[in-house]
PDB file of C-alpha atoms in Angstrom:
ATOM      1  CA  MET A 569    -157.207 163.945  -8.541  1.00 58.00           C
ATOM      2  CA  GLN A 570    -156.741 167.761  -8.158  1.00 56.00           C
ATOM      3  CA  GLN A 571    -153.894 169.593 -10.040  1.00 58.00           C
ATOM      4  CA  PRO A 572    -150.753 169.915  -8.123  1.00 57.00           C
ATOM      5  CA  ARG A 573    -149.683 173.212  -6.619  1.00 58.00           C
ATOM      6  CA  GLU A 574    -146.615 174.741  -8.480  1.00 60.00           C
ATOM      7  CA  ASN A 575    -144.058 173.605  -6.140  1.00 80.00           C
ATOM      8  CA  GLU A 576    -145.655 170.586  -4.482  1.00 92.00           C
ATOM      9  CA  VAL A 577    -143.727 167.357  -4.106  1.00 96.00           C
ATOM     10  CA  SER A 578    -145.612 164.118  -4.687  1.00 98.00           C
ATOM     11  CA  VAL A 579    -144.614 160.507  -4.414  1.00 99.00           C
ATOM     12  CA  LEU A 580    -146.120 157.926  -6.406  1.00 98.00           C
ATOM     13  CA  ARG A 581    -145.821 154.241  -5.380  1.00 98.00           C
ATOM     14  CA  TYR A 582    -145.883 152.373  -8.736  1.00 97.00           C
ATOM     15  CA  GLY A 583    -147.281 148.808  -8.178  1.00 93.00           C
ATOM     16  CA  HIS A 584    -148.416 147.090  -4.934  1.00 94.00           C
ATOM     17  CA  ARG A 585    -148.805 143.433  -4.046  1.00 92.00           C
ATOM     18  CA  PRO A 586    -151.146 143.263  -1.104  1.00 91.00           C
ATOM     19  CA  GLY A 587    -150.038 141.279   1.712  1.00 90.00           C
ATOM     20  CA  ARG A 588    -146.579 140.843   0.342  1.00 92.00           C
ATOM     21  CA  ASP A 589    -145.687 144.660  -0.097  1.00 93.00           C
ATOM     22  CA  ASP A 590    -147.818 146.107   2.710  1.00 96.00           C
ATOM     23  CA  ARG A 591    -145.155 146.993   4.997  1.00 97.00           C
ATOM     24  CA  MET A 592    -142.657 148.291   2.315  1.00 96.00           C
ATOM     25  CA  THR A 593    -145.529 150.441   0.703  1.00 97.00           C
ATOM     26  CA  THR A 594    -146.445 151.812   4.203  1.00 98.00           C
ATOM     27  CA  HIS A 595    -142.740 152.815   4.669  1.00 98.00           C
ATOM     28  CA  VAL A 596    -142.573 154.512   1.333  1.00 98.00           C
ATOM     29  CA  GLY A 597    -145.592 156.594   2.560  1.00 99.00           C
ATOM     30  CA  LEU A 598    -144.088 157.209   6.113  1.00 99.00           C
ATOM     31  CA  THR A 599    -140.740 158.254   4.511  1.00 99.00           C
ATOM     32  CA  ALA A 600    -142.517 160.604   2.126  1.00 99.00           C
ATOM     33  CA  ARG A 601    -144.312 162.352   4.801  1.00 98.00           C
ATOM     34  CA  ALA A 602    -141.368 162.556   7.353  1.00 98.00           C
ATOM     35  CA  LEU A 603    -138.912 163.930   4.790  1.00 98.00           C
ATOM     36  CA  GLY A 604    -140.782 166.589   3.186  1.00 97.00           C
ATOM     37  CA  ALA A 605    -143.220 165.475   0.443  1.00 98.00           C
ATOM     38  CA  ASP A 606    -146.603 166.998   0.339  1.00 97.00           C
ATOM     39  CA  GLN A 607    -148.472 163.901  -0.542  1.00 98.00           C
ATOM     40  CA  ILE A 608    -148.407 160.173  -1.338  1.00 99.00           C
ATOM     41  CA  ILE A 609    -150.368 158.587  -4.233  1.00 98.00           C
ATOM     42  CA  PHE A 610    -150.800 154.726  -3.674  1.00 98.00           C
ATOM     43  CA  PRO A 611    -152.164 152.188  -6.048  1.00 97.00           C
ATOM     44  CA  ASP A 612    -155.786 151.456  -5.577  1.00 97.00           C
ATOM     45  CA  ASN A 613    -155.145 148.105  -4.154  1.00 96.00           C
ATOM     46  CA  ALA A 614    -152.934 149.620  -1.341  1.00 96.00           C
ATOM     47  CA  THR A 615    -155.645 149.838   1.246  1.00 97.00           C
ATOM     48  CA  GLN A 616    -153.960 148.905   4.435  1.00 97.00           C
ATOM     49  CA  PRO A 617    -150.734 151.301   3.754  1.00 98.00           C
ATOM     50  CA  ALA A 618    -153.181 154.151   2.940  1.00 98.00           C
ATOM     51  CA  GLU A 619    -155.071 153.692   6.038  1.00 98.00           C
ATOM     52  CA  THR A 620    -151.812 153.299   8.213  1.00 98.00           C
ATOM     53  CA  VAL A 621    -150.237 156.602   6.662  1.00 99.00           C
ATOM     54  CA  THR A 622    -153.556 158.470   7.103  1.00 98.00           C
ATOM     55  CA  ASP A 623    -153.618 157.301  10.782  1.00 98.00           C
ATOM     56  CA  ILE A 624    -150.116 158.590  11.476  1.00 98.00           C
ATOM     57  CA  VAL A 625    -150.921 161.881   9.772  1.00 98.00           C
ATOM     58  CA  SER A 626    -153.889 162.329  12.168  1.00 97.00           C
ATOM     59  CA  ARG A 627    -151.908 161.295  15.199  1.00 97.00           C
ATOM     60  CA  PHE A 628    -148.511 162.969  14.412  1.00 97.00           C
ATOM     61  CA  GLY A 629    -149.559 165.947  11.968  1.00 97.00           C
ATOM     62  CA  GLY A 630    -149.314 167.236   8.693  1.00 96.00           C
ATOM     63  CA  PRO A 631    -149.943 168.798   6.319  1.00 96.00           C
ATOM     64  CA  PHE A 632    -149.686 165.401   4.123  1.00 98.00           C
ATOM     65  CA  ASP A 633    -152.320 164.061   1.761  1.00 98.00           C
ATOM     66  CA  VAL A 634    -152.858 160.337   1.025  1.00 99.00           C
ATOM     67  CA  GLN A 635    -154.333 159.360  -2.269  1.00 98.00           C
ATOM     68  CA  ARG A 636    -155.326 156.052  -3.892  1.00 98.00           C
ATOM     69  CA  THR A 637    -155.975 155.664  -7.613  1.00 97.00           C
ATOM     70  CA  ASP A 638    -156.132 153.051 -10.369  1.00 97.00           C
ATOM     71  CA  THR A 639    -154.689 155.431 -12.962  1.00 97.00           C
ATOM     72  CA  LEU A 640    -151.126 155.537 -12.086  1.00 97.00           C
ATOM     73  CA  ASN A 641    -149.906 155.771 -15.690  1.00 97.00           C
ATOM     74  CA  ALA A 642    -152.260 158.525 -16.528  1.00 98.00           C
ATOM     75  CA  ILE A 643    -150.937 160.518 -13.625  1.00 98.00           C
ATOM     76  CA  ILE A 644    -147.436 160.060 -14.783  1.00 98.00           C
ATOM     77  CA  ARG A 645    -148.018 160.754 -18.259  1.00 97.00           C
ATOM     78  CA  GLU A 646    -150.183 163.803 -17.590  1.00 96.00           C
ATOM     79  CA  TRP A 647    -148.495 165.337 -14.703  1.00 96.00           C
ATOM     80  CA  SER A 648    -147.986 169.094 -15.170  1.00 92.00           C
ATOM     81  CA  GLY A 649    -144.604 169.256 -13.865  1.00 94.00           C
ATOM     82  CA  THR A 650    -141.494 167.308 -13.601  1.00 96.00           C
ATOM     83  CA  VAL A 651    -141.379 163.529 -13.204  1.00 98.00           C
ATOM     84  CA  VAL A 652    -138.453 161.800 -11.414  1.00 98.00           C
ATOM     85  CA  HIS A 653    -138.437 157.906 -11.370  1.00 98.00           C
ATOM     86  CA  LEU A 654    -136.067 156.571  -8.710  1.00 98.00           C
ATOM     87  CA  THR A 655    -134.367 153.600 -10.198  1.00 96.00           C
ATOM     88  CA  MET A 656    -130.879 151.779  -9.865  1.00 95.00           C
ATOM     89  CA  TYR A 657    -130.392 152.403 -13.605  1.00 95.00           C
ATOM     90  CA  GLY A 658    -130.608 156.067 -13.639  1.00 97.00           C
ATOM     91  CA  GLU A 659    -128.070 159.001 -13.513  1.00 98.00           C
ATOM     92  CA  ARG A 660    -126.251 159.363 -10.335  1.00 98.00           C
ATOM     93  CA  VAL A 661    -128.275 161.355  -7.639  1.00 98.00           C
ATOM     94  CA  GLN A 662    -125.255 163.373  -6.869  1.00 98.00           C
ATOM     95  CA  ASP A 663    -124.985 164.521 -10.571  1.00 98.00           C
ATOM     96  CA  VAL A 664    -128.710 165.887 -11.229  1.00 97.00           C
ATOM     97  CA  THR A 665    -130.235 166.740  -7.719  1.00 96.00           C
ATOM     98  CA  LYS A 666    -129.143 170.336  -8.072  1.00 94.00           C
ATOM     99  CA  LYS A 667    -130.803 170.740 -11.421  1.00 94.00           C
ATOM    100  CA  ILE A 668    -133.836 169.026 -10.214  1.00 94.00           C
ATOM    101  CA  ARG A 669    -134.059 171.180  -7.026  1.00 91.00           C
ATOM    102  CA  GLU A 670    -133.551 174.622  -9.123  1.00 88.00           C
ATOM    103  CA  ARG A 671    -136.326 173.633 -11.583  1.00 86.00           C
ATOM    104  CA  CYS A 672    -138.821 172.125  -9.107  1.00 82.00           C
ATOM    105  CA  LEU A 673    -138.677 173.685  -5.772  1.00 74.00           C
ATOM    106  CA  HIS A 674    -139.510 177.198  -7.115  1.00 72.00           C
ATOM    107  CA  ASP A 675    -142.216 176.883  -9.813  1.00 76.00           C
ATOM    108  CA  HIS A 676    -142.801 173.248 -11.045  1.00 86.00           C
ATOM    109  CA  PRO A 677    -144.669 170.400  -9.108  1.00 94.00           C
ATOM    110  CA  LEU A 678    -142.458 167.386  -8.746  1.00 96.00           C
ATOM    111  CA  LEU A 679    -143.807 163.792  -8.855  1.00 98.00           C
ATOM    112  CA  ILE A 680    -141.104 161.261  -7.643  1.00 98.00           C
ATOM    113  CA  VAL A 681    -141.984 157.700  -9.069  1.00 98.00           C
ATOM    114  CA  ILE A 682    -141.033 154.619  -6.563  1.00 97.00           C
ATOM    115  CA  GLY A 683    -141.445 151.085  -8.127  1.00 93.00           C
ATOM    116  CA  GLY A 684    -142.935 148.437  -6.011  1.00 80.00           C
ATOM    117  CA  GLU A 685    -142.373 145.737  -8.634  1.00 78.00           C
ATOM    118  CA  LYS A 686    -141.241 145.496 -12.073  1.00 85.00           C
ATOM    119  CA  VAL A 687    -141.743 148.983 -13.643  1.00 92.00           C
ATOM    120  CA  PRO A 688    -142.705 149.215 -17.355  1.00 94.00           C
ATOM    121  CA  SER A 689    -140.224 150.548 -19.687  1.00 96.00           C
ATOM    122  CA  ASP A 690    -142.762 153.368 -20.480  1.00 97.00           C
ATOM    123  CA  VAL A 691    -142.300 154.846 -17.034  1.00 98.00           C
ATOM    124  CA  TYR A 692    -138.509 155.375 -17.950  1.00 98.00           C
ATOM    125  CA  GLU A 693    -139.614 157.076 -21.040  1.00 98.00           C
ATOM    126  CA  TRP A 694    -142.295 159.346 -19.401  1.00 98.00           C
ATOM    127  CA  ALA A 695    -139.878 160.508 -16.714  1.00 98.00           C
ATOM    128  CA  ASP A 696    -137.894 163.609 -17.024  1.00 97.00           C
ATOM    129  CA  TRP A 697    -135.172 162.232 -15.021  1.00 98.00           C
ATOM    130  CA  ASN A 698    -134.386 158.507 -14.190  1.00 98.00           C
ATOM    131  CA  VAL A 699    -132.263 158.987 -10.982  1.00 98.00           C
ATOM    132  CA  ALA A 700    -130.220 156.451  -9.202  1.00 97.00           C
ATOM    133  CA  VAL A 701    -128.960 156.300  -5.605  1.00 96.00           C
ATOM    134  CA  THR A 702    -125.581 154.249  -6.018  1.00 94.00           C
ATOM    135  CA  ASN A 703    -126.712 152.518  -9.068  1.00 92.00           C
ATOM    136  CA  GLN A 704    -126.849 149.335  -6.938  1.00 94.00           C
ATOM    137  CA  PRO A 705    -129.778 147.215  -5.853  1.00 93.00           C
ATOM    138  CA  HIS A 706    -131.234 148.351  -2.335  1.00 93.00           C
ATOM    139  CA  SER A 707    -134.457 149.398  -0.778  1.00 94.00           C
ATOM    140  CA  GLU A 708    -136.745 151.989  -2.604  1.00 95.00           C
ATOM    141  CA  VAL A 709    -137.441 153.346   0.977  1.00 97.00           C
ATOM    142  CA  ALA A 710    -133.663 154.189   1.299  1.00 97.00           C
ATOM    143  CA  GLY A 711    -133.531 155.635  -2.321  1.00 97.00           C
ATOM    144  CA  LEU A 712    -136.434 157.829  -1.511  1.00 98.00           C
ATOM    145  CA  ALA A 713    -135.071 158.938   1.810  1.00 98.00           C
ATOM    146  CA  VAL A 714    -131.647 159.852   0.075  1.00 98.00           C
ATOM    147  CA  PHE A 715    -133.447 161.775  -2.680  1.00 98.00           C
ATOM    148  CA  LEU A 716    -135.635 163.703  -0.679  1.00 98.00           C
ATOM    149  CA  ASP A 717    -132.708 164.549   1.872  1.00 98.00           C
ATOM    150  CA  ARG A 718    -130.582 165.877  -0.927  1.00 97.00           C
ATOM    151  CA  LEU A 719    -133.510 167.625  -2.650  1.00 96.00           C
ATOM    152  CA  PHE A 720    -134.455 169.611   0.526  1.00 95.00           C
ATOM    153  CA  MET A 721    -130.770 170.026   1.691  1.00 95.00           C
ATOM    154  CA  GLY A 722    -131.731 168.915   5.035  1.00 95.00           C
ATOM    155  CA  LYS A 723    -134.291 171.461   5.831  1.00 95.00           C
ATOM    156  CA  GLU A 724    -137.083 168.801   5.931  1.00 95.00           C
ATOM    157  CA  LEU A 725    -135.424 167.727   9.103  1.00 94.00           C
ATOM    158  CA  GLU A 726    -136.677 171.031  10.814  1.00 94.00           C
ATOM    159  CA  GLN A 727    -140.379 170.645   9.662  1.00 93.00           C
ATOM    160  CA  GLU A 728    -143.074 171.644  12.170  1.00 91.00           C
ATOM    161  CA  TRP A 729    -146.149 169.519  12.197  1.00 94.00           C
ATOM    162  CA  ALA A 730    -149.581 170.851  12.336  1.00 94.00           C
ATOM    163  CA  ASP A 731    -152.573 169.643  14.048  1.00 95.00           C
ATOM    164  CA  ALA A 732    -150.696 166.674  15.703  1.00 95.00           C
ATOM    165  CA  GLU A 733    -152.357 164.877  18.555  1.00 96.00           C
ATOM    166  CA  HIS A 734    -148.954 163.718  19.833  1.00 96.00           C
ATOM    167  CA  VAL A 735    -145.435 165.100  19.901  1.00 94.00           C
ATOM    168  CA  VAL A 736    -142.246 163.000  20.085  1.00 95.00           C
ATOM    169  CA  ILE A 737    -139.764 164.580  22.590  1.00 95.00           C
ATOM    170  CA  PRO A 738    -136.216 163.911  21.486  1.00 96.00           C
ATOM    171  CA  GLN A 739    -134.021 162.446  24.176  1.00 96.00           C
ATOM    172  CA  ALA A 740    -130.845 160.590  24.278  1.00 97.00           C
ATOM    173  CA  CYS A 741    -132.333 157.491  25.862  1.00 97.00           C
ATOM    174  CA  GLY A 742    -135.785 156.129  26.034  1.00 96.00           C
ATOM    175  CA  LYS A 743    -138.994 157.066  24.485  1.00 96.00           C
ATOM    176  CA  ARG A 744    -141.181 160.183  25.432  1.00 96.00           C
ATOM    177  CA  VAL A 745    -144.338 160.849  23.517  1.00 96.00           C
ATOM    178  CA  VAL A 746    -146.750 163.682  24.879  1.00 96.00           C
ATOM    179  CA  ASP A 747    -150.052 164.932  23.922  1.00 95.00           C
ATOM    180  CA  ALA A 748    -149.863 168.187  21.768  1.00 92.00           C
ATOM    181  CA  GLU A 749    -150.951 171.421  23.242  1.00 80.00           C
TER     182      GLU A 749
END
């Protein structure tokens, strides 16, 4: 895996149970892409989610990188920037996001770790920040979405998608998807 760029935002899905977690792991990747991350790093056994997210990138645009690895722990331990672990046991998102933003969006790559099953205590130790959205149990996809929106202060919602085959046309009712020009 290549070294991250200085202000790159990456999401690492920690753990995946094939069959059981396919939909949730896919949604972690789609949420990371749609809300401003630069890449998703899936566990090596998350074949179907990686294929689905790669297909979405090819059809609806990027840039967004999809990686698979069997060295999740090494990536976290050796990350050259800041590691944020999203967990219901962490510090409140509203108390720490500004500090994380000031540090990471200018000159440090950011790795956001999202658990898929029981996360070992080592991950809590390796993280620079353990961050919670509400300190209550809920979906890791919801936690990632809230964190990314707060990190980027809503600017990710204006993102332009390069090399898209299809473009969704916003409208009040119905669906409209057109071929990109």
